[in-house]
Coordinates of C-alpha atoms in Angstrom, one line a residue:
Chain D
M27 CA 8.3 79.1 48.8
S28 CA 11.5 80.9 49.4
E29 CA 10.5 81.5 53.0
F30 CA 11.2 77.8 53.7
G31 CA 14.8 76.8 54.4
P32 CA 16.2 73.9 52.4
T33 CA 16.1 71.6 55.4
V34 CA 12.4 72.3 56.0
K35 CA 11.7 71.7 52.4
A36 CA 13.6 68.5 52.3
F37 CA 11.7 67.4 55.5
L38 CA 8.3 68.2 54.0
H39 CA 9.3 66.4 50.8
Q40 CA 10.2 63.2 52.8
L41 CA 7.1 63.6 55.0
I42 CA 4.6 63.9 52.1
L43 CA 6.2 61.0 50.3
A44 CA 6.2 58.9 53.4
I45 CA 2.5 59.5 54.0
F46 CA 1.6 58.3 50.5
V47 CA 3.9 55.3 50.9
V48 CA 2.2 54.3 54.2
I49 CA -1.3 54.7 52.7
W50 CA -0.3 52.5 49.7
L51 CA 1.1 49.8 52.0
I52 CA -1.8 49.6 54.5
P53 CA -3.9 47.1 52.4
I54 CA -0.8 44.9 51.9
Y55 CA 0.2 45.2 55.5
A56 CA -3.4 44.2 56.5
M57 CA -3.2 41.2 54.2
V58 CA 0.1 40.0 55.8
I59 CA -0.7 40.5 59.5
N60 CA -4.4 39.4 59.6
G61 CA -3.9 35.9 58.3
L62 CA -1.8 35.3 61.4
K63 CA -4.5 36.1 63.9
S64 CA -6.1 33.6 66.2
E65 CA -9.9 33.4 66.6
F66 CA -9.6 35.5 69.8
D67 CA -7.6 38.2 68.0
V68 CA -10.2 38.4 65.3
T69 CA -13.1 39.0 67.7
S70 CA -11.1 41.5 69.8
T71 CA -8.9 43.5 67.3
P72 CA -9.5 45.6 64.2
V73 CA -7.6 44.9 60.9
F74 CA -4.9 47.5 61.7
I75 CA -3.6 46.0 64.9
P76 CA -1.0 43.2 64.6
P77 CA -1.9 39.8 66.1
L78 CA -1.5 39.5 69.9
H79 CA -1.4 35.8 69.7
P80 CA 0.1 34.9 66.3
S81 CA -1.2 31.5 65.1
L82 CA -1.4 29.6 61.9
T83 CA -4.9 28.3 62.5
A84 CA -6.4 30.4 59.7
F85 CA -3.9 29.1 57.2
A86 CA -4.6 25.5 58.3
A87 CA -8.3 26.2 57.9
V88 CA -8.1 27.5 54.4
W89 CA -5.4 25.2 53.1
S90 CA -7.8 22.3 52.5
Q91 CA -9.8 24.6 50.1
L92 CA -6.8 26.2 48.4
D93 CA -4.3 23.4 47.9
V94 CA -5.8 22.1 44.6
P95 CA -6.4 25.6 43.1
L96 CA -2.9 26.7 44.0
L97 CA -1.4 23.6 42.4
N98 CA -3.7 24.2 39.3
S99 CA -2.4 27.7 39.0
V100 CA 1.2 26.5 39.0
I101 CA 0.4 23.8 36.5
V102 CA -1.4 26.1 34.1
V103 CA 0.4 29.5 34.5
I104 CA 4.1 28.6 34.5
P105 CA 4.2 26.4 31.3
V106 CA 1.7 28.5 29.4
S107 CA 3.5 31.7 30.1
L108 CA 6.8 30.1 28.9
V109 CA 5.1 28.8 25.7
A110 CA 3.3 32.1 25.1
T111 CA 6.5 34.1 25.5
F112 CA 8.4 31.9 23.0
I113 CA 5.6 31.8 20.4
G114 CA 5.1 35.6 20.8
A115 CA 8.9 36.2 20.4
M116 CA 8.9 34.1 17.2
A117 CA 6.1 36.2 15.8
A118 CA 7.8 39.3 16.9
Y119 CA 11.0 38.3 15.0
Y120 CA 8.9 37.7 11.8
F121 CA 7.4 41.1 12.4
Y122 CA 10.9 42.6 12.7
L123 CA 11.8 41.1 9.4
L124 CA 8.7 42.7 7.8
S125 CA 9.4 46.1 9.3
V126 CA 13.0 46.3 8.1
S127 CA 11.9 45.3 4.6
K128 CA 11.8 48.2 2.0
R129 CA 8.7 47.0 0.2
R130 CA 5.8 49.4 0.9
S131 CA 3.1 46.7 0.8
L132 CA 5.0 44.8 3.6
N133 CA 5.2 48.0 5.6
F134 CA 1.5 48.5 5.4
M135 CA 1.0 44.9 6.4
S136 CA 3.3 45.3 9.4
N137 CA 1.3 48.3 10.5
T138 CA -2.0 46.4 10.2
I139 CA -0.6 43.4 12.2
F140 CA 0.9 45.7 14.8
S141 CA -2.6 47.4 15.3
L142 CA -4.3 44.0 15.6
I143 CA -1.8 42.7 18.1
A144 CA -2.1 45.9 20.2
L145 CA -5.9 45.6 20.0
A146 CA -5.8 41.9 21.1
T147 CA -3.5 42.9 24.0
F148 CA -5.5 45.8 25.3
M149 CA -9.1 45.0 24.5
P150 CA -11.4 43.9 27.3
Y151 CA -11.1 40.1 26.7
Q152 CA -14.4 39.6 28.6
A153 CA -16.0 40.7 25.3
V154 CA -15.4 37.4 23.5
I155 CA -16.4 35.1 26.4
I156 CA -19.7 33.9 24.8
P157 CA -18.1 32.5 21.5
L158 CA -15.1 31.2 23.4
T159 CA -17.3 29.4 25.9
R160 CA -19.2 27.8 23.0
I161 CA -16.1 26.7 21.2
E162 CA -14.7 25.2 24.4
A163 CA -18.0 23.5 25.1
N164 CA -18.0 22.0 21.5
W165 CA -14.5 20.8 21.8
G166 CA -15.1 19.3 25.3
L167 CA -12.6 21.8 26.9
L168 CA -14.9 23.5 29.3
N169 CA -13.8 23.1 32.9
T170 CA -10.7 21.2 31.9
Y171 CA -7.0 22.2 32.2
G172 CA -7.0 22.3 28.4
G173 CA -9.8 24.9 28.4
A174 CA -7.9 27.2 30.8
I175 CA -4.7 26.8 28.9
F176 CA -6.3 27.5 25.5
A177 CA -7.9 30.7 26.8
F178 CA -4.6 31.9 28.4
I179 CA -2.6 31.1 25.2
L180 CA -5.2 33.0 23.1
F181 CA -5.2 36.1 25.3
Y182 CA -1.6 36.3 26.3
I183 CA 0.3 35.5 23.1
P184 CA -0.6 38.9 21.6
T185 CA 0.8 40.5 24.8
A186 CA 4.0 38.6 24.4
A187 CA 4.2 39.4 20.7
L188 CA 3.6 43.1 21.3
L189 CA 6.2 43.3 24.1
M190 CA 8.8 41.3 22.2
S191 CA 8.3 43.2 19.0
M192 CA 9.1 46.4 21.0
F193 CA 12.1 44.8 22.7
M194 CA 13.4 43.6 19.3
A195 CA 13.1 47.0 17.6
V196 CA 16.5 47.9 19.1
L197 CA 18.2 44.7 17.7
P198 CA 21.4 45.8 15.9
R199 CA 20.4 45.4 12.2
D200 CA 23.9 44.7 10.9
I201 CA 24.2 41.6 13.1
I202 CA 20.9 40.1 11.8
D203 CA 21.8 41.0 8.2
A204 CA 25.2 39.4 8.5
A205 CA 23.7 36.2 9.8
R206 CA 21.1 36.1 7.0
I207 CA 23.7 36.8 4.3
D208 CA 25.7 33.9 5.7
G209 CA 22.7 31.8 4.7
S210 CA 21.5 31.0 8.2
G211 CA 17.8 30.3 8.0
D212 CA 15.4 32.6 9.8
L213 CA 14.5 30.0 12.4
R214 CA 18.2 29.3 13.1
T215 CA 19.0 33.0 13.3
F216 CA 16.1 33.4 15.7
F217 CA 17.4 30.7 18.1
R218 CA 21.1 31.3 17.7
I219 CA 21.2 35.2 17.5
V220 CA 17.9 36.9 18.3
V221 CA 17.1 34.9 21.5
P222 CA 20.5 35.5 23.2
L223 CA 20.4 39.2 22.3
T224 CA 17.0 39.7 23.7
I225 CA 17.2 37.7 26.9
P226 CA 16.4 40.6 29.2
G227 CA 13.3 41.4 27.0
I228 CA 12.3 37.7 27.1
I229 CA 12.6 37.7 30.9
S230 CA 10.5 40.9 31.2
T231 CA 7.8 39.4 28.9
L232 CA 7.8 36.1 30.8
I233 CA 7.5 37.8 34.2
F234 CA 4.9 40.1 33.0
N235 CA 2.8 37.3 31.6
V236 CA 3.3 35.1 34.7
I237 CA 2.0 37.8 37.0
E238 CA -0.9 38.8 34.7
M239 CA -2.1 35.2 34.1
W240 CA -1.7 34.2 37.8
N241 CA -3.9 37.2 38.8
N242 CA -6.5 36.7 36.1
F243 CA -9.9 36.1 37.8
F244 CA -12.3 36.2 34.8
I245 CA -11.0 33.4 32.7
P246 CA -11.1 30.7 35.4
L247 CA -14.4 32.1 36.7
V248 CA -16.1 31.4 33.4
L249 CA -14.1 28.5 31.9
F250 CA -12.5 26.5 34.7
N251 CA -14.7 26.5 37.7
V252 CA -16.1 23.3 39.2
A253 CA -15.8 23.1 43.0
K254 CA -12.1 22.9 43.8
Q255 CA -11.1 22.4 40.2
T256 CA -10.3 26.1 39.5
L257 CA -7.5 28.6 39.7
I258 CA -6.4 30.4 42.9
P259 CA -8.1 33.9 42.3
V260 CA -11.5 32.3 42.0
A261 CA -10.9 30.0 45.0
V262 CA -10.0 33.1 47.1
E263 CA -13.3 34.8 46.2
S264 CA -15.2 32.1 48.0
F265 CA -13.7 33.5 51.3
T266 CA -15.3 36.9 51.0
G267 CA -17.6 35.8 53.5
G268 CA -21.2 36.5 54.3
Y269 CA -22.0 36.4 57.9
G270 CA -20.0 34.3 60.2
T271 CA -16.8 34.3 58.1
L272 CA -13.8 35.1 60.2
Y273 CA -11.6 37.7 58.6
N274 CA -8.3 35.9 59.4
E275 CA -9.4 33.2 57.0
S276 CA -10.1 35.8 54.2
F277 CA -6.7 37.4 54.7
A278 CA -4.9 34.0 55.0
A279 CA -6.5 33.0 51.6
A280 CA -5.6 36.3 50.1
F281 CA -2.0 36.0 51.3
L282 CA -1.6 32.4 49.9
A283 CA -3.0 33.6 46.5
S284 CA -0.6 36.6 46.4
I285 CA 2.6 35.0 47.7
I286 CA 4.0 33.9 44.4
P287 CA 3.3 37.1 42.4
L288 CA 4.5 39.2 45.3
L289 CA 7.8 37.2 45.7
I290 CA 8.3 37.5 42.0
F291 CA 7.6 41.3 42.2
I292 CA 9.9 41.8 45.2
F293 CA 12.9 40.0 43.6
L294 CA 12.3 40.5 39.9
G295 CA 10.1 43.5 40.0
R296 CA 12.3 45.6 37.6
Y297 CA 11.5 43.1 34.9
F298 CA 7.8 43.5 35.5
I299 CA 8.2 47.3 35.6
R300 CA 10.2 47.2 32.4
G301 CA 7.3 45.2 30.8
L302 CA 4.8 47.9 31.9
V303 CA 7.0 50.7 30.7
T304 CA 7.5 49.1 27.3
L305 CA 3.8 48.4 27.0
G306 CA 3.1 52.1 27.4
T307 CA 6.1 53.8 25.7
G308 CA 7.5 51.2 23.3
G309 CA 10.6 50.8 25.5
K310 CA 11.7 54.4 25.7
G311 CA 12.3 56.0 29.1
A312 CA 14.5 54.4 31.8
V313 CA 13.3 54.1 35.3
Chain R
M18 CA 21.0 26.4 -10.3
A19 CA 17.4 27.3 -10.7
T20 CA 16.2 24.4 -8.5
L21 CA 18.8 25.3 -5.9
E22 CA 17.5 28.8 -5.7
G23 CA 14.0 27.6 -5.7
R24 CA 14.8 25.2 -2.8
S25 CA 16.4 28.0 -0.7
R26 CA 13.4 30.2 -1.4
L27 CA 11.1 27.4 -0.3
R28 CA 13.2 27.0 2.8
S29 CA 13.0 30.7 3.6
I30 CA 9.2 30.6 3.2
L31 CA 8.9 27.6 5.5
N32 CA 11.2 29.2 8.1
K33 CA 9.0 32.4 8.1
A34 CA 5.9 30.3 8.3
A35 CA 7.2 28.4 11.3
L36 CA 7.9 31.7 13.0
V37 CA 4.5 33.3 12.5
L38 CA 2.0 30.5 12.0
P39 CA 1.2 29.8 15.7
T40 CA 0.5 33.4 16.5
A41 CA -1.3 34.0 13.2
A42 CA -3.6 31.0 13.8
L43 CA -4.5 32.2 17.3
S44 CA -5.0 35.7 16.1
I45 CA -7.4 34.4 13.4
I46 CA -9.3 32.5 16.1
L47 CA -9.5 35.7 18.2
L48 CA -10.7 37.7 15.2
Y49 CA -13.3 35.0 14.5
L50 CA -14.6 35.4 18.1
V51 CA -15.0 39.1 17.6
L52 CA -16.8 38.7 14.3
W53 CA -18.9 35.9 15.8
N54 CA -20.1 38.5 18.4
L55 CA -20.8 41.0 15.7
Y56 CA -22.9 38.4 13.7
Y57 CA -25.0 37.3 16.7
S58 CA -25.5 40.9 17.9
F59 CA -27.8 41.3 14.8
T60 CA -30.0 38.4 15.9
N61 CA -32.5 37.9 18.7
W62 CA -30.8 34.9 20.3
S63 CA -31.8 34.4 23.9
L64 CA -33.3 31.8 26.3
F65 CA -36.7 32.6 24.7
H66 CA -35.4 32.5 21.1
S67 CA -33.1 29.5 21.0
I68 CA -33.1 29.6 17.2
P69 CA -31.5 33.0 16.3
E70 CA -33.3 35.1 13.7
F71 CA -31.9 38.2 12.0
V72 CA -33.4 41.3 13.6
G73 CA -31.0 44.1 12.6
L74 CA -30.2 46.5 15.4
L75 CA -33.1 45.4 17.6
S76 CA -30.9 43.7 20.2
Y77 CA -28.7 46.8 20.4
A78 CA -31.8 48.9 21.0
Q79 CA -33.1 46.5 23.6
A80 CA -29.9 46.2 25.5
M81 CA -29.1 49.9 25.4
S82 CA -32.6 51.0 26.4
T83 CA -32.5 49.3 29.8
V84 CA -31.9 51.3 33.0
F85 CA -29.2 48.7 33.9
F86 CA -27.2 49.3 30.7
R87 CA -27.3 53.1 31.2
S88 CA -26.2 52.9 34.8
S89 CA -23.5 50.4 34.1
F90 CA -22.2 52.5 31.1
V91 CA -22.3 55.6 33.2
H92 CA -20.3 53.8 35.9
S93 CA -17.7 52.7 33.3
L94 CA -17.4 56.3 32.1
E95 CA -17.2 57.6 35.6
L96 CA -14.6 55.0 36.6
S97 CA -12.5 55.6 33.5
G98 CA -12.9 59.4 33.4
G99 CA -12.4 59.8 37.1
L100 CA -9.3 57.5 37.1
I101 CA -7.8 59.4 34.2
L102 CA -8.3 62.7 36.1
V103 CA -7.2 61.5 39.6
G104 CA -4.6 59.0 38.2
N105 CA -2.9 61.7 36.2
L106 CA -2.9 64.1 39.1
M107 CA -1.5 61.4 41.4
G108 CA 1.0 60.5 38.8
M109 CA 2.3 64.0 38.4
L110 CA 2.4 64.6 42.2
L111 CA 4.0 61.3 43.2
A112 CA 6.4 61.1 40.2
G113 CA 7.4 64.7 41.0
L114 CA 8.1 63.8 44.6
L115 CA 10.0 60.7 43.4
Y116 CA 12.1 62.6 40.9
F117 CA 13.7 64.7 43.6
V118 CA 14.5 61.7 45.8
R119 CA 18.3 61.7 45.7
S120 CA 19.0 58.0 46.3
S121 CA 18.1 56.0 43.2
K122 CA 17.7 52.9 45.3
L123 CA 15.1 54.5 47.6
R124 CA 13.3 55.9 44.5
T125 CA 13.0 52.4 43.0
V126 CA 11.7 51.0 46.3
Y127 CA 9.0 53.8 46.6
L128 CA 8.0 53.4 42.9
S129 CA 7.7 49.6 43.5
I130 CA 5.4 50.2 46.4
F131 CA 3.1 52.4 44.3
I132 CA 3.0 49.7 41.6
A133 CA 2.7 46.7 44.0
P134 CA -1.2 46.7 43.8
L135 CA -0.8 45.8 40.1
A136 CA 1.1 42.7 40.9
I137 CA -1.7 41.4 43.1
S138 CA -4.9 39.9 41.7
M139 CA -7.7 42.5 41.6
A140 CA -9.9 39.7 43.1
V141 CA -7.5 39.5 46.1
N142 CA -7.4 43.3 46.3
G143 CA -11.2 43.2 46.4
V144 CA -11.2 40.7 49.3
I145 CA -8.7 42.9 51.3
W146 CA -10.7 46.1 50.7
L147 CA -14.0 44.4 51.6
W148 CA -12.6 44.0 55.1
L149 CA -11.0 47.5 55.2
Y150 CA -14.5 48.8 54.4
N151 CA -16.1 46.7 57.2
L152 CA -18.1 49.0 59.5
Q153 CA -16.8 47.7 62.8
I154 CA -13.2 46.6 62.3
G155 CA -12.1 48.5 59.2
I156 CA -11.3 52.1 58.4
D157 CA -14.4 53.2 60.4
W158 CA -12.7 51.9 63.5
L159 CA -9.9 54.3 62.8
L160 CA -12.2 57.2 62.0
V161 CA -14.2 56.7 65.2
R162 CA -10.9 56.7 67.3
L163 CA -9.9 59.9 65.6
S164 CA -13.4 61.4 66.4
L165 CA -14.2 61.6 62.7
P166 CA -17.6 60.6 61.3
A167 CA -17.8 57.0 60.3
L168 CA -18.9 56.3 56.7
P169 CA -21.2 53.5 55.4
W170 CA -18.7 52.7 52.5
L171 CA -20.0 49.7 50.5
S172 CA -23.2 49.2 52.5
S173 CA -24.9 52.3 51.2
T174 CA -25.9 52.8 47.6
S175 CA -24.7 56.4 47.7
T176 CA -21.2 55.6 48.9
A177 CA -20.7 52.2 47.3
F178 CA -19.4 53.5 44.0
P179 CA -17.1 56.2 45.4
S180 CA -15.7 53.5 47.7
M181 CA -14.9 51.3 44.7
F182 CA -13.4 54.3 43.0
I183 CA -11.0 54.7 45.9
V184 CA -9.8 51.1 45.5
A185 CA -9.3 51.7 41.8
V186 CA -7.2 54.8 42.5
W187 CA -5.1 52.8 44.9
A188 CA -4.7 50.0 42.4
Y189 CA -4.1 51.8 39.2
S190 CA -2.3 55.2 40.1
G191 CA 1.0 53.4 40.0
L192 CA 0.7 53.2 36.2
A193 CA 0.6 56.9 35.9
V194 CA 3.4 57.4 38.5
L195 CA 5.5 55.0 36.4
F196 CA 4.9 56.8 33.1
Y197 CA 5.4 60.3 34.5
L198 CA 8.6 59.3 36.2
A199 CA 9.8 57.7 33.0
S200 CA 9.0 60.9 31.2
F201 CA 10.7 63.1 33.9
M202 CA 13.8 60.9 33.8
G203 CA 13.9 61.4 30.1
V204 CA 14.1 65.2 30.4
D205 CA 17.5 66.5 29.5
K206 CA 19.5 66.7 32.8
S207 CA 21.3 69.9 31.6
L208 CA 18.0 71.7 31.7
I209 CA 17.5 70.8 35.3
E210 CA 21.2 71.7 36.1
A211 CA 20.8 75.1 34.4
A212 CA 17.6 75.8 36.4
K213 CA 19.5 74.9 39.6
M214 CA 22.4 77.2 38.7
D215 CA 20.0 80.0 38.0
G216 CA 18.6 79.6 41.5
V217 CA 15.2 78.4 40.3
G218 CA 13.3 76.6 43.1
T219 CA 12.2 73.0 43.0
F220 CA 8.6 73.9 42.4
K221 CA 9.3 76.2 39.5
T222 CA 11.6 73.6 38.0
F223 CA 8.8 71.1 38.3
F224 CA 6.2 73.3 36.6
R225 CA 8.4 75.1 34.1
V226 CA 10.9 72.4 33.1
L227 CA 9.7 68.9 34.0
L228 CA 6.0 69.0 33.2
P229 CA 6.1 70.9 29.9
N230 CA 8.7 68.4 28.6
S231 CA 6.6 65.4 29.6
Y232 CA 3.8 65.3 27.0
Q233 CA 4.5 61.7 26.4
G234 CA 3.8 60.9 30.1
V235 CA 0.3 62.5 29.8
I236 CA -0.6 60.6 26.6
V237 CA 0.7 57.2 27.9
A238 CA -0.8 57.5 31.4
T239 CA -4.2 58.6 30.0
A240 CA -4.3 55.8 27.3
L241 CA -3.3 53.1 29.7
L242 CA -5.4 54.3 32.6
F243 CA -8.4 54.2 30.2
L244 CA -7.6 50.8 28.7
F245 CA -7.0 49.2 32.1
S246 CA -10.0 50.8 33.8
F247 CA -12.4 50.1 30.9
K248 CA -12.0 46.3 31.5
I249 CA -12.3 46.4 35.3
F250 CA -14.4 43.3 36.2
S251 CA -13.0 41.7 39.3
L252 CA -13.3 44.7 41.6
P253 CA -17.1 45.2 41.2
F254 CA -17.6 41.5 41.1
V255 CA -15.8 40.8 44.3
L256 CA -16.8 43.9 46.2
S257 CA -20.5 43.1 45.6
G258 CA -20.3 39.4 45.7
G259 CA -21.4 38.7 42.1
P260 CA -22.5 40.5 39.0
T261 CA -25.9 41.7 40.1
N262 CA -25.2 44.8 42.3
V263 CA -26.6 47.7 40.3
S264 CA -24.7 50.4 42.1
L265 CA -21.3 48.8 41.3
Q266 CA -22.0 47.3 37.9
T267 CA -19.7 48.3 35.1
T268 CA -20.4 47.7 31.4
V269 CA -18.4 44.4 31.2
V270 CA -20.0 43.2 34.4
Y271 CA -23.5 44.0 32.9
M272 CA -22.4 42.2 29.7
Y273 CA -21.5 39.1 31.8
Y274 CA -24.8 39.4 33.7
L275 CA -26.7 39.3 30.4
Y276 CA -24.8 36.2 29.4
T277 CA -25.5 34.4 32.7
T278 CA -29.2 35.2 32.3
E279 CA -29.0 33.9 28.7
F280 CA -29.8 37.1 26.8
F281 CA -27.1 36.1 24.4
A282 CA -27.8 38.5 21.5
Q283 CA -27.9 41.5 23.8
S284 CA -24.7 40.4 25.5
T285 CA -23.0 40.1 22.2
A286 CA -24.3 43.6 21.2
I287 CA -22.7 45.1 24.3
A288 CA -19.5 43.0 23.7
T289 CA -19.3 44.5 20.2
L290 CA -19.8 48.0 21.5
V291 CA -17.1 47.5 24.1
T292 CA -14.7 46.1 21.5
A293 CA -15.3 49.1 19.2
I294 CA -14.7 51.6 22.0
A295 CA -11.4 49.8 22.9
A296 CA -10.4 49.7 19.2
A297 CA -11.1 53.5 18.8
V298 CA -8.5 54.1 21.6
V299 CA -6.0 51.3 20.9
I300 CA -5.4 51.7 17.2
P301 CA -4.5 55.4 17.2
F302 CA -2.4 54.8 20.3
A303 CA -0.6 51.9 18.7
L304 CA 0.1 53.6 15.4
L305 CA 0.7 57.2 16.3
G306 CA 2.3 56.4 19.7
L307 CA 3.9 53.1 20.3
R308 CA 5.0 52.5 16.7
R309 CA 6.7 55.8 16.2
W310 CA 8.3 55.8 19.7
V311 CA 9.8 52.4 18.9
R312 CA 11.2 53.5 15.5
R313 CA 12.8 56.6 16.9
E314 CA 15.3 54.5 18.8

């Protein structure tokens, strides 16, 4: 490679990177521009050309189908991810207390619990859908807010507990010990000392869970799906078309479904990314 | 004195219980659901046998002997195996390119772009790519303008699965890029500086210094690419408009299909199989990887 001068090499480096970045952006670019097309644009332009006559007609057309699912997603996802993060963080602190203990049996127990939480986080949750549907049917939760909330809590508390237990592993042990010697109860220590010290971790866990829950398609598909009473990813799927569907409506629906997670990703993306890094590496590695 | 000590002990136990009980209760429910699957997978419960009877491994044999199971299982293996291969290569390549970007701000922006598909619902990604694969107004429009042959994408049984694989590469490669970049950034800067001083080129530095010191990136990228791709459901569901398209069916989609057609026992048998495969990957990864990496801090 020595025959290339440094400027040529730097140029090639930028060029190759730029090509991949553009390829990666094309689908998102398509989502953003095509929702703004008029009916005339749809019949006369492909998906790569920006709208010649920008209009909001497609958004107006899909809004009546998506207003309720969007609101439902906000109602279900935001409170549930807050609750899941806090409950997971509490369990993670208990887990921290176990792992700093010197008793061997407790250490074995904490390894077992850690494996179970990891399994619950990563396993294909679709696998337990039959028993879960039956439980929810028996309890009268099927196709209710309660049913969607119960499923999300069930599947995302392990994620929160796993993430928080890795964020808490770096808690300075002497501060915790000092608080406990002072006779502060564990709950009190959790709220007064652990929570303030792990705020960035809590935000990461929260953001990660909001995005994951918001984007979940399978849970509402099976458990919360009667006409408009569903969550946004399922509602968008009904715009995939068949013959006669105009593509501006598909893209407008896709855009409406993605705007909240994308805005969170644009402004708070580093928290989401830190969540992902921690999920894979236990928090080591700084990007 | 004794009662006081007893009382503080009780208080400590109650405190700990309050911390862990909600999660413990939900974990027990989750475990119950998995065991429930296991129990019913040994019965013949279906639309035709509404009262389940114990039949041993018969439902496993029935579910796994169908052509549909085999093709869906092969699809899952191809999807996961292919994504591990291509994802790792993309991860090395793109993370390598990102590592040598001088401005850290620009590097973060580029990295975010590669990860962005993971922040969008896979159902939405499916809707977008359905139109990109449209034969008149999608990628083919571009190919025809460039005088390249147009491809049938999702509308032909031979190209449908590779087309979905491309979407999966686009959606999930960001994971590998992230973990490789994290590994590269963790490599001792003095090694890179020393290589630079010795006049070692960028390519050599990448292959001789960065890659050999990034074994963690390989392990994490591979484990997470497998775990994410093994549960891919929305992409085949949305790209084929339901769970019935045989050329896109993955194992979890086929499992869902058996459930909707009320072959409950067979569906639970596949569910148990899927859970066991996930456990075989997650548990070693959690104990030998995550747990130790956390402790080292």
